[in-house]
Structures are given as C-alpha cells and as structure tokens.
C-alpha cells in the first residue's frame, strides 16, 4: 500500500511540472502498438469480402466474332458481367461519328485502355480500322440494369443504341449516354484483337 | 420509470433465488407492476405486436435455415423445395415472407404514433433514436432477406441497391466501385454475394433484439408517453401493466394476427412480386424493377432527384433526418391532439408518405416524376420547416391538468383511489 501511494505521489508531482514520465511513454507506446495490432487483425476480416482468387482468375475471356454479321449483336460474359458486342452498320457508325464528345453529357471515352480525360468521340471507343466493332460492358451506369437493344425486336431508345428500361436511360450507337439519369457512357472494357476476327477481353 | 418494487416472493425457492439472481424481481418490476398511463389507446399495443413480430421472424427463420441452401446454384430450388416438399414448409415460409410485411406495417404505425403524440420529445430522445436505429437495421435485414429466394427481383433488387454505393465515384473516383466490389465479392452480383447476405441476414435480427432491449430499457426509464402527452404525476394517472396494459396488448395482438393469418393463408404472394418466381438471370433485367412495398416511399425519393449521387443522399437523409426530430420540433406540447395547426400538417405528411409509396411503384416518367418531386419536397419541408416554425407560432389548446382528469373529467383527479380501484366504472 505504501508503495502504491509513493508511486501516486511521484506521478502527481511529475504532472505538476508537466514533465512526461517514463510511464507516460510506456502507456502511449503500449496503446499505439495495441491499436496497430487491432487494425492488423481486423484487416483480414475486411479483405475477405473482396473478389477472391477464383473470381479474379476468370478475369479474361476470348470471343470469336466471325459469325456476327453486320447489324447483329452478341452478348458475352466477362467477370460475370454481360459484354455487348455489336457489328455496327454504316449508318450507325456515321451517326456515332457525327456527334462529337463535347456534344454529349459525358465527354469521357470511358475506355479502360485510355486515360479518363480522352474525349468521348466515337473514334476513342473503338479500335483503329475496326470501327464497325463496338465492345461495351452491358451494364447501365445508373444502377446496374442490363439495357435493351441487343435483340432484333428490342427497343433501342431515341438514339438507336440501347435503352435501359429501369429508369429510362438512352444510349447512342457509340454507347454514350444521351438522355436519362445515367451519369456515364457505357464502359469499353480492356480488349484486343488477337486475330482478325477474334478478341480477348480482360 | 423508477418506482418502488413491491415484489414479494412467497415460495422458499423464490426467496432463495431473489437473494442470488433477482430475475423474477426485474420481470415483476418491468412487466407486471410497471405503472402504465391509464389512458393508453390501441396505438400503444404496437410495441408488444412488434416484439411478437421479431420473435416470430426469428423462429420461422431458424426453421427455414434448416432447409435452405445459400448458394447461387441451389438457392432458388431450395426455396421451391421448402414450399413443395418440406412438411409444413409452405406454411412456415409464408409466415416468414408475410411476417416481414406485417413487421413493417406494425413498425410504420408505431413510428407514426410516435410522431403524432410527440413521443420523441424530452425525455425520450434516446428512446426515439434507438427506434430509428432499429428501423434502419430492420430495413437492412429485410433487404438481404429478399435476396435469398434468388428470383429475378431478388437479383436485380440487390444489383440496383448495391449500385447506389457506386455513386460515391462522383466524390472520389474509384471509391464507389471499390466498395461495390467489396460488397459483391466479385465484379457483379453472384452466388458469393448471396452467401454473405444469408450470413448477415441471420446475424442482424439478433442485433435488432439487442437494440430492442435498449429501446425497452430507455422506455422504462422515461416512462410511456400517452395520448395527452402528460407525465404520470399521481398514482391515479397510472394502472399496473398487468393485467391492464397486458390485456389490451393481447386484444391488439390478436386483431393483428387475424390480418397476418389472412395474408399468410389466403393471399401469401399478394405483397410480393410475380417476377421473383423466375430464377435469377444476370443477362436479363426485368422490364420494371420495384422494391418491396415497404421501401417504395424511399425508392420514390431516390428517383425524384435527377442526379445519381443526389438521389442516394436524399434517400438516406430521409431516414437520417428522423434522428433530429426531437430537436426540430420546437413545440412545448407533446401531443398533436392539442396542436390545432400542426395536426393538419401531420396528416399532410402522412399523406405524402403514402403518395410517395404509390409513386415509387409507378414508372419513373412524366407526371409521376413531377409528383414524386412535390411530395419529396414536402417530406423534407415537414421536418425542416413545418416542425420548427409551427411549434413557435402555434397556440396549443388547453391541456388537461392530469392524465386522470383527461379520462375521468375534472372531478376525477380528486378521487383517485376509488377510480383506480374500479377502472371498469369509467
């Protein structure tokens, strides 16, 4: 007991002249280590929710475009998402090229292989010399519905591209948002032509 | 509400236990001898009804979890298996699905009762805020539960609602996408997402149960509000909870159960959506995605704002604003019964919520958007303008001097003992 009291008095005295004691140092250092330890322990429990290795392993897919005729469209799967691939007609390409990026609400090409500030001109959303092939992630940038416009009988919206039935977003023949609540153009996924009629997405 | 305990154990075991773990004393003081205002009406039975709903959902959910498979490949079929093959599975599944709707009907009545009678005002602010938290966790639980049958509405409902977080990309590019992929455990909604939703759907009801205990604790510290909004001052103002309030709660509960049984046995799918009997398909969006009816007013607010981030902020604010109600309402009088001006605004607010519910079910176009904006404006104006201003300018009606006087007339308070002893002569 007397030992405790002596200790207390020493503590009070040291606080009186505002000199940090060895105990202050130990308390702060000890708590800091405990906090770092707690955060390090917590992290695995947070990170386990992120996409796992098997999901990431499915991150690329190859698609043969040979059977897709002009004016037709196919839907492929990539990372669990639908990918719209449309073999555009001459008129569709002309309509898309005529409207420049600064005339649409979102002037960013949204092409994963190009910087974000690239203007949303049609030329930045297709591969050079392959302007007929438009490849897009088929997910509305508003709240994630699948827009209509892939099948022959589908409503394609006011601009002849795609129309999202959930909240009424209209996309043009370059997949750019033209009307409705969606904030961004449809995303162009990272892909490359590995032969004349074959692409690899991802 | 602090009151002297008059628990007297009679048996030897009762006395022995009372000195070691006085659970019986706690129950007696909280639910038997607890003083309840003598003028409570049937709107005060919803607390008990909600406790029943929570217990029923946990019990039926426990049974369903014994037969359900939380995987993308099996979930849809296992729910059909429960409905067709499991003994009484159709019934227990209907109790659980209908029970969720009943839970929300009861909670909305309970919230509007609190708003009308000023139950959020001092000293019940913490009680009210705990209630808002329970409401929030209830919504999260219901949302995740709706994902589990893995039908088209389940899948696309989850897609649309989790995508709300991607609007954070508008503040810090990439943040929203990172959060959404973290929630999904992939690059789209998948069986992985379903599996974690099942885990959380099982956990959250117990979080609610914990919050309910705090809610009841806070209620028993402050004491119950009542239609006059007056405090209990004399013994004549109150009756013991048992048998008076308990009996009334039982009548209310059984009336509620009639409605519950009507839905569960006669039209179990009326409150659901037919598209949810089509298995989830990530390549086809249903033409018209609607959430469950109890989310419709908030969904209408989301869609009324013509900006993605703005809509999300407005929707969450619509719930968060409830936390500030105790301080937004400047009136000195609790009960709207004595507030001639505010009373009308209260009903306008209730109408706005119903209207938003209707508009949330309609397509987001044309005249529907216009009215959704009008009622969204009033929803917020009610809290931010009406509550502070009306409270300051309004002259309330004269309040009765006591709860007893409001029930027994002005002579009643003078003869409290006989009145309390023979309440049936009222």
Short mmCIF file of C-alpha atoms in Angstrom, two decimals, chain B residues 51-402:
data_model
loop_
_atom_site.label_atom_id
_atom_site.label_comp_id
_atom_site.label_asym_id
_atom_site.label_seq_id
_atom_site.Cartn_x
_atom_site.Cartn_y
_atom_site.Cartn_z
CA UNK B 51 -41.90 -7.78 -30.13
CA UNK B 52 -44.10 -10.63 -31.30
CA UNK B 53 -43.12 -9.99 -34.94
CA UNK B 54 -39.41 -10.11 -34.12
CA UNK B 55 -39.77 -13.34 -32.18
CA UNK B 56 -41.90 -14.88 -34.95
CA UNK B 57 -39.41 -13.91 -37.67
CA UNK B 58 -36.52 -15.38 -35.70
CA UNK B 59 -38.41 -18.63 -35.04
CA UNK B 60 -39.66 -19.14 -38.61
CA UNK B 61 -36.29 -18.03 -39.99
CA UNK B 62 -34.49 -20.56 -37.83
CA UNK B 63 -36.66 -23.31 -39.31
CA UNK B 64 -36.21 -22.09 -42.91
CA UNK B 65 -32.42 -22.00 -42.46
CA UNK B 66 -32.56 -25.74 -41.72
CA UNK B 67 -33.82 -26.39 -45.28
CA UNK B 68 -32.40 -23.51 -47.31
CA UNK B 69 -29.20 -23.68 -49.41
CA UNK B 70 -27.43 -20.32 -49.65
CA UNK B 71 -25.68 -20.89 -52.97
CA UNK B 72 -26.23 -19.35 -56.39
CA UNK B 73 -26.94 -22.78 -57.91
CA UNK B 74 -29.26 -24.13 -55.21
CA UNK B 75 -30.99 -21.20 -53.53
CA UNK B 76 -33.96 -20.85 -55.90
CA UNK B 77 -34.61 -24.59 -55.98
CA UNK B 78 -34.27 -24.98 -52.24
CA UNK B 79 -36.98 -22.36 -51.66
CA UNK B 80 -39.26 -24.31 -54.03
CA UNK B 81 -38.25 -27.44 -52.13
CA UNK B 82 -39.36 -25.78 -48.90
CA UNK B 83 -42.67 -24.77 -50.47
CA UNK B 84 -43.45 -28.16 -52.00
CA UNK B 85 -41.63 -30.93 -50.14
CA UNK B 86 -40.79 -29.91 -46.59
CA UNK B 87 -43.51 -30.77 -44.07
CA UNK B 88 -45.47 -27.58 -43.44
CA UNK B 89 -42.70 -25.79 -45.32
CA UNK B 90 -45.18 -23.80 -47.43
CA UNK B 91 -46.78 -22.52 -44.23
CA UNK B 92 -43.63 -21.59 -42.37
CA UNK B 93 -42.21 -19.94 -45.47
CA UNK B 94 -45.42 -17.91 -45.87
CA UNK B 95 -45.29 -16.90 -42.21
CA UNK B 96 -41.76 -15.64 -42.73
CA UNK B 97 -42.35 -13.82 -46.03
CA UNK B 98 -45.70 -12.33 -44.97
CA UNK B 99 -44.26 -11.74 -41.50
CA UNK B 100 -41.72 -9.33 -42.95
CA UNK B 101 -44.52 -7.22 -44.44
CA UNK B 102 -46.53 -7.40 -41.23
CA UNK B 103 -43.45 -6.30 -39.29
CA UNK B 104 -43.21 -3.20 -41.47
CA UNK B 105 -46.94 -2.42 -41.27
CA UNK B 106 -46.63 -2.52 -37.48
CA UNK B 107 -43.42 -0.51 -37.38
CA UNK B 108 -44.85 2.23 -39.62
CA UNK B 109 -47.95 2.53 -37.41
CA UNK B 110 -45.65 2.61 -34.36
CA UNK B 111 -43.49 5.38 -35.89
CA UNK B 112 -46.46 7.50 -36.95
CA UNK B 113 -47.99 7.07 -33.49
CA UNK B 114 -44.75 8.41 -32.02
CA UNK B 115 -44.77 11.33 -34.45
CA UNK B 116 -48.42 12.22 -33.75
CA UNK B 117 -48.21 12.12 -29.96
CA UNK B 118 -44.74 13.64 -29.73
CA UNK B 119 -43.23 10.52 -28.17
CA UNK B 120 -39.78 11.66 -29.33
CA UNK B 121 -39.76 14.78 -27.14
CA UNK B 122 -37.74 15.10 -23.95
CA UNK B 123 -37.02 12.93 -22.02
CA UNK B 124 -37.48 10.27 -24.72
CA UNK B 125 -34.90 11.40 -27.31
CA UNK B 126 -32.60 8.41 -26.82
CA UNK B 127 -35.58 6.08 -26.87
CA UNK B 128 -36.61 7.59 -30.22
CA UNK B 129 -33.09 7.42 -31.70
CA UNK B 130 -32.81 3.77 -30.70
CA UNK B 131 -36.08 3.26 -32.55
CA UNK B 132 -34.64 4.89 -35.69
CA UNK B 133 -31.63 2.55 -35.44
CA UNK B 134 -33.92 -0.46 -35.12
CA UNK B 135 -35.83 0.72 -38.20
CA UNK B 136 -32.56 1.06 -40.13
CA UNK B 137 -31.29 -2.41 -39.19
CA UNK B 138 -34.75 -3.81 -39.97
CA UNK B 139 -34.53 -2.38 -43.46
CA UNK B 140 -31.07 -3.88 -43.99
CA UNK B 141 -32.29 -7.25 -42.72
CA UNK B 142 -35.39 -7.20 -44.93
CA UNK B 143 -33.36 -6.17 -47.97
CA UNK B 144 -30.90 -9.04 -47.52
CA UNK B 145 -33.71 -11.47 -46.78
CA UNK B 146 -35.46 -10.54 -50.02
CA UNK B 147 -32.26 -11.54 -51.89
CA UNK B 148 -32.35 -15.10 -50.57
CA UNK B 149 -35.08 -16.68 -52.79
CA UNK B 150 -32.75 -15.73 -55.68
CA UNK B 151 -35.50 -14.85 -58.12
CA UNK B 152 -35.29 -12.10 -60.72
CA UNK B 153 -36.49 -9.39 -58.33
CA UNK B 154 -34.07 -10.62 -55.67
CA UNK B 155 -31.15 -10.44 -58.05
CA UNK B 156 -31.97 -7.12 -59.67
CA UNK B 157 -33.08 -5.53 -56.45
CA UNK B 158 -29.67 -6.35 -54.98
CA UNK B 159 -27.96 -5.08 -58.13
CA UNK B 160 -29.78 -1.75 -58.12
CA UNK B 161 -29.46 -1.11 -54.38
CA UNK B 162 -25.80 -2.12 -54.02
CA UNK B 163 -25.05 0.03 -57.07
CA UNK B 164 -26.26 3.03 -55.06
CA UNK B 165 -22.83 3.00 -53.43
CA UNK B 166 -21.12 3.36 -56.81
CA UNK B 167 -22.42 6.94 -56.79
CA UNK B 168 -19.52 7.66 -54.42
CA UNK B 169 -17.37 7.55 -57.56
CA UNK B 170 -18.71 11.06 -58.06
CA UNK B 171 -16.83 12.21 -54.94
CA UNK B 172 -13.64 10.14 -55.08
CA UNK B 173 -13.21 8.31 -58.42
CA UNK B 174 -12.84 4.57 -57.80
CA UNK B 175 -14.11 4.63 -54.22
CA UNK B 176 -17.67 3.67 -55.13
CA UNK B 177 -16.57 0.86 -57.43
CA UNK B 178 -14.21 -0.48 -54.76
CA UNK B 179 -17.00 -0.51 -52.16
CA UNK B 180 -19.46 -2.19 -54.51
CA UNK B 181 -16.97 -4.92 -55.49
CA UNK B 182 -16.21 -5.41 -51.81
CA UNK B 183 -19.93 -5.85 -51.07
CA UNK B 184 -20.36 -8.24 -54.00
CA UNK B 185 -17.17 -10.25 -53.55
CA UNK B 186 -16.81 -10.13 -57.33
CA UNK B 187 -17.39 -7.92 -60.34
CA UNK B 188 -21.12 -8.46 -60.33
CA UNK B 189 -23.81 -9.82 -58.01
CA UNK B 190 -23.24 -13.57 -57.75
CA UNK B 191 -23.68 -16.60 -55.51
CA UNK B 192 -20.85 -15.22 -53.38
CA UNK B 193 -22.97 -12.16 -52.67
CA UNK B 194 -25.97 -14.35 -51.84
CA UNK B 195 -23.93 -16.41 -49.39
CA UNK B 196 -22.74 -13.40 -47.39
CA UNK B 197 -26.22 -11.88 -47.41
CA UNK B 198 -27.52 -15.09 -45.88
CA UNK B 199 -24.91 -14.91 -43.13
CA UNK B 200 -25.77 -11.28 -42.35
CA UNK B 201 -29.49 -11.91 -42.62
CA UNK B 202 -29.07 -14.47 -39.88
CA UNK B 203 -26.98 -12.13 -37.72
CA UNK B 204 -28.92 -8.85 -37.91
CA UNK B 205 -32.14 -9.99 -36.17
CA UNK B 206 -30.06 -10.59 -33.05
CA UNK B 207 -28.62 -7.10 -33.38
CA UNK B 208 -32.23 -5.87 -33.56
CA UNK B 209 -33.06 -7.91 -30.45
CA UNK B 210 -30.19 -6.22 -28.60
CA UNK B 211 -31.38 -2.79 -29.72
CA UNK B 212 -34.93 -3.68 -28.67
CA UNK B 213 -33.69 -4.44 -25.17
CA UNK B 214 -32.06 -1.00 -25.02
CA UNK B 215 -35.24 0.54 -26.51
CA UNK B 216 -37.39 -1.03 -23.79
CA UNK B 217 -34.86 -0.10 -21.13
CA UNK B 218 -34.94 3.53 -22.26
CA UNK B 219 -38.75 3.35 -22.34
CA UNK B 220 -38.85 2.11 -18.77
CA UNK B 221 -36.52 4.86 -17.58
CA UNK B 222 -38.58 7.68 -19.12
CA UNK B 223 -41.97 6.01 -18.78
CA UNK B 224 -44.52 5.66 -21.56
CA UNK B 225 -45.94 8.62 -23.39
CA UNK B 226 -49.74 8.66 -23.75
CA UNK B 227 -52.43 10.41 -25.81
CA UNK B 228 -52.35 13.54 -23.64
CA UNK B 229 -48.55 13.74 -23.71
CA UNK B 230 -48.63 14.48 -19.96
CA UNK B 231 -46.34 12.79 -17.47
CA UNK B 232 -47.59 10.42 -14.80
CA UNK B 233 -47.71 12.54 -11.64
CA UNK B 234 -50.04 10.82 -9.19
CA UNK B 235 -51.00 7.23 -8.60
CA UNK B 236 -54.37 7.95 -10.20
CA UNK B 237 -52.66 8.61 -13.52
CA UNK B 238 -51.44 5.06 -13.91
CA UNK B 239 -52.54 1.46 -13.72
CA UNK B 240 -50.22 -1.54 -13.25
CA UNK B 241 -49.10 -3.04 -16.55
CA UNK B 242 -50.53 -6.42 -15.55
CA UNK B 243 -53.35 -7.07 -16.11
CA UNK B 244 -54.46 -3.75 -17.66
CA UNK B 245 -51.93 -2.98 -20.42
CA UNK B 246 -51.09 -6.65 -20.97
CA UNK B 247 -54.75 -7.49 -21.60
CA UNK B 248 -55.11 -4.59 -24.01
CA UNK B 249 -51.90 -5.63 -25.79
CA UNK B 250 -53.35 -9.13 -26.16
CA UNK B 251 -56.53 -7.82 -27.80
CA UNK B 252 -54.46 -5.70 -30.19
CA UNK B 253 -52.14 -8.60 -30.96
CA UNK B 254 -54.96 -10.98 -31.80
CA UNK B 255 -56.62 -8.45 -34.08
CA UNK B 256 -53.26 -8.04 -35.80
CA UNK B 257 -52.88 -11.82 -36.07
CA UNK B 258 -56.22 -12.02 -37.91
CA UNK B 259 -54.77 -9.79 -40.62
CA UNK B 260 -51.49 -11.72 -40.53
CA UNK B 261 -53.31 -15.05 -40.96
CA UNK B 262 -55.46 -13.63 -43.76
CA UNK B 263 -52.36 -12.75 -45.75
CA UNK B 264 -50.39 -15.87 -44.82
CA UNK B 265 -53.14 -18.37 -45.67
CA UNK B 266 -55.32 -16.65 -48.26
CA UNK B 267 -53.03 -14.47 -50.34
CA UNK B 268 -49.41 -15.12 -49.36
CA UNK B 269 -47.99 -13.71 -52.61
CA UNK B 270 -50.13 -10.60 -52.75
CA UNK B 271 -47.43 -8.41 -51.22
CA UNK B 272 -44.63 -9.96 -53.31
CA UNK B 273 -43.79 -9.77 -56.97
CA UNK B 274 -44.51 -12.44 -59.62
CA UNK B 275 -41.07 -11.95 -61.23
CA UNK B 276 -39.48 -13.44 -58.14
CA UNK B 277 -40.73 -16.86 -59.20
CA UNK B 278 -38.35 -16.66 -62.18
CA UNK B 279 -34.84 -17.77 -61.25
CA UNK B 280 -32.18 -15.04 -61.15
CA UNK B 281 -30.66 -14.36 -64.57
CA UNK B 282 -27.71 -11.95 -64.77
CA UNK B 283 -28.30 -11.38 -68.50
CA UNK B 284 -31.93 -10.25 -68.41
CA UNK B 285 -33.26 -7.31 -66.44
CA UNK B 286 -37.00 -7.39 -65.69
CA UNK B 287 -38.71 -4.52 -67.50
CA UNK B 288 -39.82 -2.87 -64.30
CA UNK B 289 -37.82 -3.31 -61.10
CA UNK B 290 -39.70 -2.44 -57.93
CA UNK B 291 -38.58 -3.00 -54.37
CA UNK B 292 -40.84 -4.50 -51.73
CA UNK B 293 -43.77 -2.23 -50.83
CA UNK B 294 -42.20 -1.07 -47.56
CA UNK B 295 -39.29 0.54 -49.39
CA UNK B 296 -41.38 2.30 -52.03
CA UNK B 297 -41.52 5.80 -50.43
CA UNK B 298 -37.73 5.85 -50.14
CA UNK B 299 -37.36 4.47 -53.67
CA UNK B 300 -39.61 7.29 -54.92
CA UNK B 301 -37.36 9.85 -53.20
CA UNK B 302 -34.29 8.23 -54.79
CA UNK B 303 -35.78 8.55 -58.25
CA UNK B 304 -37.23 12.02 -57.74
CA UNK B 305 -33.79 13.63 -57.64
CA UNK B 306 -32.36 13.97 -61.16
CA UNK B 307 -28.79 13.19 -60.08
CA UNK B 308 -27.45 9.80 -59.09
CA UNK B 309 -25.43 10.91 -56.04
CA UNK B 310 -28.09 13.46 -55.09
CA UNK B 311 -30.79 10.79 -55.17
CA UNK B 312 -28.78 8.49 -52.95
CA UNK B 313 -28.06 11.27 -50.47
CA UNK B 314 -31.74 12.27 -50.39
CA UNK B 315 -32.85 8.68 -49.80
CA UNK B 316 -30.52 8.12 -46.85
CA UNK B 317 -31.27 11.61 -45.49
CA UNK B 318 -34.97 10.75 -45.47
CA UNK B 319 -34.20 8.20 -42.74
CA UNK B 320 -31.34 10.05 -41.03
CA UNK B 321 -33.49 13.16 -40.55
CA UNK B 322 -35.67 11.20 -38.12
CA UNK B 323 -32.78 11.23 -35.64
CA UNK B 324 -33.04 15.03 -35.37
CA UNK B 325 -36.82 15.20 -34.92
CA UNK B 326 -36.61 15.69 -31.11
CA UNK B 327 -34.73 18.94 -31.71
CA UNK B 328 -36.50 20.05 -34.89
CA UNK B 329 -39.89 20.12 -33.16
CA UNK B 330 -39.96 23.34 -31.14
CA UNK B 331 -43.42 22.90 -29.63
CA UNK B 332 -43.75 22.80 -25.83
CA UNK B 333 -46.72 20.44 -26.15
CA UNK B 334 -46.11 16.81 -26.99
CA UNK B 335 -49.43 15.52 -28.28
CA UNK B 336 -50.82 16.74 -31.61
CA UNK B 337 -54.26 16.33 -30.06
CA UNK B 338 -53.71 19.79 -28.52
CA UNK B 339 -51.95 21.31 -31.56
CA UNK B 340 -54.64 22.78 -33.87
CA UNK B 341 -52.26 23.80 -36.68
CA UNK B 342 -49.61 21.09 -36.56
CA UNK B 343 -52.28 18.39 -36.60
CA UNK B 344 -53.15 19.26 -40.21
CA UNK B 345 -49.50 19.22 -41.24
CA UNK B 346 -49.12 15.82 -39.61
CA UNK B 347 -51.86 14.39 -41.81
CA UNK B 348 -50.38 16.10 -44.85
CA UNK B 349 -47.09 14.39 -44.01
CA UNK B 350 -48.79 11.01 -43.62
CA UNK B 351 -50.49 11.55 -46.98
CA UNK B 352 -47.15 12.48 -48.57
CA UNK B 353 -45.61 9.23 -47.37
CA UNK B 354 -48.49 7.20 -48.82
CA UNK B 355 -48.30 9.17 -52.06
CA UNK B 356 -44.55 8.56 -52.30
CA UNK B 357 -45.26 4.87 -51.75
CA UNK B 358 -47.67 4.89 -54.68
CA UNK B 359 -45.30 6.87 -56.89
CA UNK B 360 -42.41 4.54 -56.06
CA UNK B 361 -44.36 1.69 -57.63
CA UNK B 362 -45.04 3.66 -60.84
CA UNK B 363 -42.55 4.02 -63.72
CA UNK B 364 -40.19 6.97 -63.31
CA UNK B 365 -41.54 9.11 -66.14
CA UNK B 366 -43.82 12.01 -66.93
CA UNK B 367 -46.30 13.17 -64.35
CA UNK B 368 -45.15 10.57 -61.79
CA UNK B 369 -41.73 12.22 -61.55
CA UNK B 370 -43.34 15.62 -61.08
CA UNK B 371 -45.48 14.47 -58.17
CA UNK B 372 -42.64 12.47 -56.66
CA UNK B 373 -40.66 15.73 -56.55
CA UNK B 374 -43.54 17.64 -54.97
CA UNK B 375 -44.00 15.07 -52.21
CA UNK B 376 -40.25 14.63 -51.70
CA UNK B 377 -40.08 18.37 -51.18
CA UNK B 378 -42.85 18.22 -48.60
CA UNK B 379 -41.27 15.21 -46.86
CA UNK B 380 -38.19 17.26 -46.07
CA UNK B 381 -40.04 20.55 -45.61
CA UNK B 382 -42.18 18.92 -42.94
CA UNK B 383 -39.12 18.24 -40.80
CA UNK B 384 -37.01 21.26 -41.68
CA UNK B 385 -39.66 24.00 -41.95
CA UNK B 386 -43.01 22.91 -40.51
CA UNK B 387 -41.74 21.32 -37.29
CA UNK B 388 -39.57 24.27 -36.15
CA UNK B 389 -41.89 27.08 -37.37
CA UNK B 390 -45.32 25.74 -36.40
CA UNK B 391 -44.02 24.89 -32.94
CA UNK B 392 -43.12 28.55 -32.43
CA UNK B 393 -46.19 30.29 -33.83
CA UNK B 394 -48.97 27.93 -32.75
CA UNK B 395 -51.12 28.42 -29.62
CA UNK B 396 -51.93 24.97 -28.30
CA UNK B 397 -55.32 24.07 -26.84
CA UNK B 398 -55.61 24.00 -23.06
CA UNK B 399 -54.17 20.77 -21.71
CA UNK B 400 -55.97 18.70 -19.08
CA UNK B 401 -54.37 19.08 -15.67
CA UNK B 402 -53.53 15.41 -15.43
#
